[in-house]
Amino acid sequence: MATQRTNITTSLKIKVENGTTNTGTVKYATRTFSSINPEISDEDLLAVGQGLGALQSHDVGDIQRLENATMITG
């Protein structure tokens, strides 16, 4: 039987630099944008992330796409 994904949700996470630790390692804070249309292409979501990242006062360290889905056999 084929496996299907249902209840797919997508979110966009932008990690921004948020200071340094005592040892000099960069610390990050995460900005999360939920309820993103799961049909959005990776290229379009990256463009949105870069646009939102440009609005941040801190430097962007990483842009992530996260998907969550229920797996069923059917």
PDB file of N, CA and C in Angstrom:
ATOM      1  N   MET A   1       0.832  -1.186   0.000  1.00  0.00           N
ATOM      2  CA  MET A   1       0.000   0.000   0.000  1.00  0.00           C
ATOM      3  C   MET A   1       0.875   1.248   0.000  1.00  0.00           C
ATOM      4  N   ALA A   2       0.382   2.270  -0.634  1.00  0.00           N
ATOM      5  CA  ALA A   2       1.113   3.526  -0.724  1.00  0.00           C
ATOM      6  C   ALA A   2       0.969   4.323   0.576  1.00  0.00           C
ATOM      7  N   THR A   3       2.002   5.017   0.892  1.00  0.00           N
ATOM      8  CA  THR A   3       1.980   5.898   2.061  1.00  0.00           C
ATOM      9  C   THR A   3       1.606   7.296   1.607  1.00  0.00           C
ATOM     10  N   GLN A   4       0.725   7.937   2.373  1.00  0.00           N
ATOM     11  CA  GLN A   4       0.286   9.285   2.045  1.00  0.00           C
ATOM     12  C   GLN A   4       0.604  10.222   3.206  1.00  0.00           C
ATOM     13  N   ARG A   5       0.853  11.473   2.857  1.00  0.00           N
ATOM     14  CA  ARG A   5       1.053  12.507   3.876  1.00  0.00           C
ATOM     15  C   ARG A   5      -0.207  13.355   3.940  1.00  0.00           C
ATOM     16  N   THR A   6      -0.703  13.579   5.147  1.00  0.00           N
ATOM     17  CA  THR A   6      -1.875  14.439   5.333  1.00  0.00           C
ATOM     18  C   THR A   6      -1.580  15.445   6.436  1.00  0.00           C
ATOM     19  N   ASN A   7      -2.456  16.394   6.584  1.00  0.00           N
ATOM     20  CA  ASN A   7      -2.338  17.417   7.626  1.00  0.00           C
ATOM     21  C   ASN A   7      -0.968  18.094   7.584  1.00  0.00           C
ATOM     22  N   ILE A   8      -0.547  18.470   6.397  1.00  0.00           N
ATOM     23  CA  ILE A   8       0.769  19.079   6.233  1.00  0.00           C
ATOM     24  C   ILE A   8       0.710  20.547   6.666  1.00  0.00           C
ATOM     25  N   THR A   9       1.622  20.919   7.539  1.00  0.00           N
ATOM     26  CA  THR A   9       1.773  22.318   7.912  1.00  0.00           C
ATOM     27  C   THR A   9       3.217  22.730   7.634  1.00  0.00           C
ATOM     28  N   THR A  10       3.386  23.960   7.236  1.00  0.00           N
ATOM     29  CA  THR A  10       4.708  24.475   6.902  1.00  0.00           C
ATOM     30  C   THR A  10       4.952  25.736   7.704  1.00  0.00           C
ATOM     31  N   SER A  11       6.184  25.878   8.173  1.00  0.00           N
ATOM     32  CA  SER A  11       6.572  27.110   8.846  1.00  0.00           C
ATOM     33  C   SER A  11       7.941  27.551   8.341  1.00  0.00           C
ATOM     34  N   LEU A  12       8.192  28.827   8.503  1.00  0.00           N
ATOM     35  CA  LEU A  12       9.450  29.444   8.096  1.00  0.00           C
ATOM     36  C   LEU A  12      10.156  29.897   9.361  1.00  0.00           C
ATOM     37  N   LYS A  13      11.422  29.515   9.508  1.00  0.00           N
ATOM     38  CA  LYS A  13      12.207  29.932  10.667  1.00  0.00           C
ATOM     39  C   LYS A  13      13.422  30.702  10.186  1.00  0.00           C
ATOM     40  N   ILE A  14      13.639  31.847  10.782  1.00  0.00           N
ATOM     41  CA  ILE A  14      14.793  32.672  10.466  1.00  0.00           C
ATOM     42  C   ILE A  14      15.619  32.806  11.734  1.00  0.00           C
ATOM     43  N   LYS A  15      16.849  32.303  11.680  1.00  0.00           N
ATOM     44  CA  LYS A  15      17.750  32.412  12.819  1.00  0.00           C
ATOM     45  C   LYS A  15      18.573  33.687  12.650  1.00  0.00           C
ATOM     46  N   VAL A  16      18.552  34.527  13.696  1.00  0.00           N
ATOM     47  CA  VAL A  16      19.308  35.776  13.663  1.00  0.00           C
ATOM     48  C   VAL A  16      20.318  35.796  14.796  1.00  0.00           C
ATOM     49  N   GLU A  17      21.459  36.408  14.536  1.00  0.00           N
ATOM     50  CA  GLU A  17      22.487  36.519  15.558  1.00  0.00           C
ATOM     51  C   GLU A  17      21.964  37.374  16.698  1.00  0.00           C
ATOM     52  N   ASN A  18      22.235  36.910  17.929  1.00  0.00           N
ATOM     53  CA  ASN A  18      21.681  37.564  19.100  1.00  0.00           C
ATOM     54  C   ASN A  18      22.752  37.673  20.188  1.00  0.00           C
ATOM     55  N   GLY A  19      23.926  38.131  19.827  1.00  0.00           N
ATOM     56  CA  GLY A  19      24.998  38.289  20.795  1.00  0.00           C
ATOM     57  C   GLY A  19      25.984  37.137  20.752  1.00  0.00           C
ATOM     58  N   THR A  20      26.825  37.098  21.775  1.00  0.00           N
ATOM     59  CA  THR A  20      27.831  36.044  21.876  1.00  0.00           C
ATOM     60  C   THR A  20      27.857  35.484  23.286  1.00  0.00           C
ATOM     61  N   THR A  21      28.371  34.264  23.394  1.00  0.00           N
ATOM     62  CA  THR A  21      28.542  33.636  24.703  1.00  0.00           C
ATOM     63  C   THR A  21      29.847  34.119  25.325  1.00  0.00           C
ATOM     64  N   ASN A  22      30.125  33.686  26.540  1.00  0.00           N
ATOM     65  CA  ASN A  22      31.369  34.061  27.221  1.00  0.00           C
ATOM     66  C   ASN A  22      32.601  33.581  26.468  1.00  0.00           C
ATOM     67  N   THR A  23      32.451  32.507  25.702  1.00  0.00           N
ATOM     68  CA  THR A  23      33.585  31.957  24.949  1.00  0.00           C
ATOM     69  C   THR A  23      33.704  32.567  23.550  1.00  0.00           C
ATOM     70  N   GLY A  24      32.824  33.475  23.206  1.00  0.00           N
ATOM     71  CA  GLY A  24      32.891  34.138  21.913  1.00  0.00           C
ATOM     72  C   GLY A  24      32.074  33.489  20.821  1.00  0.00           C
ATOM     73  N   THR A  25      31.335  32.418  21.135  1.00  0.00           N
ATOM     74  CA  THR A  25      30.481  31.746  20.158  1.00  0.00           C
ATOM     75  C   THR A  25      29.224  32.584  19.918  1.00  0.00           C
ATOM     76  N   VAL A  26      28.805  32.675  18.672  1.00  0.00           N
ATOM     77  CA  VAL A  26      27.606  33.445  18.334  1.00  0.00           C
ATOM     78  C   VAL A  26      26.361  32.745  18.865  1.00  0.00           C
ATOM     79  N   LYS A  27      25.470  33.511  19.510  1.00  0.00           N
ATOM     80  CA  LYS A  27      24.166  33.001  19.951  1.00  0.00           C
ATOM     81  C   LYS A  27      23.128  33.405  18.910  1.00  0.00           C
ATOM     82  N   TYR A  28      22.088  32.591  18.791  1.00  0.00           N
ATOM     83  CA  TYR A  28      21.038  32.860  17.809  1.00  0.00           C
ATOM     84  C   TYR A  28      19.667  32.905  18.481  1.00  0.00           C
ATOM     85  N   ALA A  29      18.799  33.747  17.946  1.00  0.00           N
ATOM     86  CA  ALA A  29      17.387  33.764  18.294  1.00  0.00           C
ATOM     87  C   ALA A  29      16.636  33.347  17.035  1.00  0.00           C
ATOM     88  N   THR A  30      15.482  32.742  17.202  1.00  0.00           N
ATOM     89  CA  THR A  30      14.722  32.254  16.050  1.00  0.00           C
ATOM     90  C   THR A  30      13.415  33.026  15.919  1.00  0.00           C
ATOM     91  N   ARG A  31      13.163  33.498  14.720  1.00  0.00           N
ATOM     92  CA  ARG A  31      11.886  34.134  14.378  1.00  0.00           C
ATOM     93  C   ARG A  31      11.097  33.088  13.585  1.00  0.00           C
ATOM     94  N   THR A  32       9.896  32.758  14.057  1.00  0.00           N
ATOM     95  CA  THR A  32       9.092  31.706  13.423  1.00  0.00           C
ATOM     96  C   THR A  32       7.828  32.303  12.814  1.00  0.00           C
ATOM     97  N   PHE A  33       7.569  31.931  11.575  1.00  0.00           N
ATOM     98  CA  PHE A  33       6.361  32.350  10.865  1.00  0.00           C
ATOM     99  C   PHE A  33       5.591  31.077  10.516  1.00  0.00           C
ATOM    100  N   SER A  34       4.436  30.896  11.134  1.00  0.00           N
ATOM    101  CA  SER A  34       3.634  29.677  10.968  1.00  0.00           C
ATOM    102  C   SER A  34       2.543  29.873   9.924  1.00  0.00           C
ATOM    103  N   SER A  35       1.854  28.791   9.646  1.00  0.00           N
ATOM    104  CA  SER A  35       0.709  28.781   8.726  1.00  0.00           C
ATOM    105  C   SER A  35       1.090  29.216   7.314  1.00  0.00           C
ATOM    106  N   ILE A  36       2.262  28.778   6.873  1.00  0.00           N
ATOM    107  CA  ILE A  36       2.701  29.037   5.505  1.00  0.00           C
ATOM    108  C   ILE A  36       2.021  28.005   4.595  1.00  0.00           C
ATOM    109  N   ASN A  37       1.593  28.429   3.427  1.00  0.00           N
ATOM    110  CA  ASN A  37       0.966  27.516   2.470  1.00  0.00           C
ATOM    111  C   ASN A  37       1.972  26.428   2.090  1.00  0.00           C
ATOM    112  N   PRO A  38       1.656  25.155   2.336  1.00  0.00           N
ATOM    113  CA  PRO A  38       2.609  24.089   2.034  1.00  0.00           C
ATOM    114  C   PRO A  38       2.907  23.921   0.544  1.00  0.00           C
ATOM    115  N   GLU A  39       2.133  24.538  -0.316  1.00  0.00           N
ATOM    116  CA  GLU A  39       2.352  24.448  -1.761  1.00  0.00           C
ATOM    117  C   GLU A  39       3.438  25.415  -2.248  1.00  0.00           C
ATOM    118  N   ILE A  40       3.918  26.301  -1.388  1.00  0.00           N
ATOM    119  CA  ILE A  40       4.920  27.285  -1.804  1.00  0.00           C
ATOM    120  C   ILE A  40       6.218  26.567  -2.184  1.00  0.00           C
ATOM    121  N   SER A  41       6.846  27.027  -3.243  1.00  0.00           N
ATOM    122  CA  SER A  41       8.092  26.401  -3.680  1.00  0.00           C
ATOM    123  C   SER A  41       9.232  26.806  -2.737  1.00  0.00           C
ATOM    124  N   ASP A  42      10.282  26.011  -2.740  1.00  0.00           N
ATOM    125  CA  ASP A  42      11.444  26.328  -1.919  1.00  0.00           C
ATOM    126  C   ASP A  42      12.042  27.676  -2.319  1.00  0.00           C
ATOM    127  N   GLU A  43      12.093  27.951  -3.616  1.00  0.00           N
ATOM    128  CA  GLU A  43      12.662  29.203  -4.103  1.00  0.00           C
ATOM    129  C   GLU A  43      11.853  30.401  -3.611  1.00  0.00           C
ATOM    130  N   ASP A  44      10.522  30.301  -3.681  1.00  0.00           N
ATOM    131  CA  ASP A  44       9.672  31.399  -3.229  1.00  0.00           C
ATOM    132  C   ASP A  44       9.767  31.592  -1.721  1.00  0.00           C
ATOM    133  N   LEU A  45       9.814  30.491  -0.980  1.00  0.00           N
ATOM    134  CA  LEU A  45       9.905  30.605   0.473  1.00  0.00           C
ATOM    135  C   LEU A  45      11.252  31.199   0.880  1.00  0.00           C
ATOM    136  N   LEU A  46      12.319  30.835   0.190  1.00  0.00           N
ATOM    137  CA  LEU A  46      13.626  31.423   0.462  1.00  0.00           C
ATOM    138  C   LEU A  46      13.598  32.921   0.186  1.00  0.00           C
ATOM    139  N   ALA A  47      12.958  33.323  -0.903  1.00  0.00           N
ATOM    140  CA  ALA A  47      12.856  34.750  -1.229  1.00  0.00           C
ATOM    141  C   ALA A  47      12.098  35.502  -0.134  1.00  0.00           C
ATOM    142  N   VAL A  48      11.019  34.911   0.369  1.00  0.00           N
ATOM    143  CA  VAL A  48      10.273  35.518   1.463  1.00  0.00           C
ATOM    144  C   VAL A  48      11.152  35.613   2.706  1.00  0.00           C
ATOM    145  N   GLY A  49      11.865  34.528   3.009  1.00  0.00           N
ATOM    146  CA  GLY A  49      12.759  34.524   4.169  1.00  0.00           C
ATOM    147  C   GLY A  49      13.850  35.569   4.061  1.00  0.00           C
ATOM    148  N   GLN A  50      14.414  35.722   2.874  1.00  0.00           N
ATOM    149  CA  GLN A  50      15.448  36.732   2.676  1.00  0.00           C
ATOM    150  C   GLN A  50      14.882  38.139   2.815  1.00  0.00           C
ATOM    151  N   GLY A  51      13.669  38.334   2.320  1.00  0.00           N
ATOM    152  CA  GLY A  51      13.021  39.639   2.468  1.00  0.00           C
ATOM    153  C   GLY A  51      12.746  39.975   3.920  1.00  0.00           C
ATOM    154  N   LEU A  52      12.222  38.994   4.661  1.00  0.00           N
ATOM    155  CA  LEU A  52      11.970  39.216   6.086  1.00  0.00           C
ATOM    156  C   LEU A  52      13.276  39.372   6.852  1.00  0.00           C
ATOM    157  N   GLY A  53      14.289  38.620   6.450  1.00  0.00           N
ATOM    158  CA  GLY A  53      15.588  38.724   7.101  1.00  0.00           C
ATOM    159  C   GLY A  53      16.196  40.104   6.927  1.00  0.00           C
ATOM    160  N   ALA A  54      15.962  40.716   5.770  1.00  0.00           N
ATOM    161  CA  ALA A  54      16.492  42.056   5.512  1.00  0.00           C
ATOM    162  C   ALA A  54      15.861  43.103   6.433  1.00  0.00           C
ATOM    163  N   LEU A  55      14.689  42.795   6.968  1.00  0.00           N
ATOM    164  CA  LEU A  55      14.016  43.721   7.880  1.00  0.00           C
ATOM    165  C   LEU A  55      14.500  43.595   9.329  1.00  0.00           C
ATOM    166  N   GLN A  56      15.265  42.568   9.607  1.00  0.00           N
ATOM    167  CA  GLN A  56      15.753  42.327  10.968  1.00  0.00           C
ATOM    168  C   GLN A  56      16.902  43.273  11.284  1.00  0.00           C
ATOM    169  N   SER A  57      16.997  43.670  12.551  1.00  0.00           N
ATOM    170  CA  SER A  57      18.114  44.528  12.944  1.00  0.00           C
ATOM    171  C   SER A  57      19.385  43.712  13.184  1.00  0.00           C
ATOM    172  N   HIS A  58      19.254  42.402  13.346  1.00  0.00           N
ATOM    173  CA  HIS A  58      20.400  41.517  13.557  1.00  0.00           C
ATOM    174  C   HIS A  58      20.725  40.774  12.261  1.00  0.00           C
ATOM    175  N   ASP A  59      21.955  40.295  12.140  1.00  0.00           N
ATOM    176  CA  ASP A  59      22.366  39.540  10.962  1.00  0.00           C
ATOM    177  C   ASP A  59      21.671  38.182  10.925  1.00  0.00           C
ATOM    178  N   VAL A  60      21.276  37.762   9.725  1.00  0.00           N
ATOM    179  CA  VAL A  60      20.619  36.468   9.540  1.00  0.00           C
ATOM    180  C   VAL A  60      21.674  35.377   9.471  1.00  0.00           C
ATOM    181  N   GLY A  61      21.460  34.312  10.261  1.00  0.00           N
ATOM    182  CA  GLY A  61      22.383  33.192  10.241  1.00  0.00           C
ATOM    183  C   GLY A  61      21.882  32.028   9.412  1.00  0.00           C
ATOM    184  N   ASP A  62      20.564  31.860   9.342  1.00  0.00           N
ATOM    185  CA  ASP A  62      20.015  30.680   8.677  1.00  0.00           C
ATOM    186  C   ASP A  62      18.540  30.905   8.369  1.00  0.00           C
ATOM    187  N   ILE A  63      18.079  30.370   7.246  1.00  0.00           N
ATOM    188  CA  ILE A  63      16.661  30.379   6.892  1.00  0.00           C
ATOM    189  C   ILE A  63      16.252  28.931   6.712  1.00  0.00           C
ATOM    190  N   GLN A  64      15.202  28.511   7.426  1.00  0.00           N
ATOM    191  CA  GLN A  64      14.803  27.108   7.434  1.00  0.00           C
ATOM    192  C   GLN A  64      13.342  26.951   7.042  1.00  0.00           C
ATOM    193  N   ARG A  65      13.072  25.852   6.340  1.00  0.00           N
ATOM    194  CA  ARG A  65      11.697  25.438   6.041  1.00  0.00           C
ATOM    195  C   ARG A  65      11.428  24.201   6.890  1.00  0.00           C
ATOM    196  N   LEU A  66      10.349  24.229   7.672  1.00  0.00           N
ATOM    197  CA  LEU A  66       9.975  23.076   8.473  1.00  0.00           C
ATOM    198  C   LEU A  66       8.592  22.605   8.060  1.00  0.00           C
ATOM    199  N   GLU A  67       8.469  21.302   7.854  1.00  0.00           N
ATOM    200  CA  GLU A  67       7.176  20.722   7.502  1.00  0.00           C
ATOM    201  C   GLU A  67       6.818  19.649   8.507  1.00  0.00           C
ATOM    202  N   ASN A  68       5.552  19.579   8.828  1.00  0.00           N
ATOM    203  CA  ASN A  68       5.045  18.577   9.746  1.00  0.00           C
ATOM    204  C   ASN A  68       3.860  17.916   9.051  1.00  0.00           C
ATOM    205  N   ALA A  69       3.827  16.589   9.047  1.00  0.00           N
ATOM    206  CA  ALA A  69       2.749  15.881   8.350  1.00  0.00           C
ATOM    207  C   ALA A  69       2.424  14.582   9.093  1.00  0.00           C
ATOM    208  N   THR A  70       1.205  14.142   8.919  1.00  0.00           N
ATOM    209  CA  THR A  70       0.776  12.842   9.427  1.00  0.00           C
ATOM    210  C   THR A  70       0.932  11.833   8.303  1.00  0.00           C
ATOM    211  N   MET A  71       1.536  10.696   8.609  1.00  0.00           N
ATOM    212  CA  MET A  71       1.750   9.642   7.611  1.00  0.00           C
ATOM    213  C   MET A  71       0.688   8.565   7.794  1.00  0.00           C
ATOM    214  N   ILE A  72       0.035   8.195   6.688  1.00  0.00           N
ATOM    215  CA  ILE A  72      -0.971   7.141   6.743  1.00  0.00           C
ATOM    216  C   ILE A  72      -0.760   6.175   5.577  1.00  0.00           C
ATOM    217  N   THR A  73      -1.215   4.968   5.747  1.00  0.00           N
ATOM    218  CA  THR A  73      -1.190   3.986   4.671  1.00  0.00           C
ATOM    219  C   THR A  73      -2.573   3.941   4.072  1.00  0.00           C
ATOM    220  N   GLY A  74      -2.654   4.070   2.783  1.00  0.00           N
ATOM    221  CA  GLY A  74      -3.972   4.063   2.204  1.00  0.00           C
ATOM    222  C   GLY A  74      -4.009   3.912   0.776  1.00  0.00           C
TER     223      GLY A  74
END
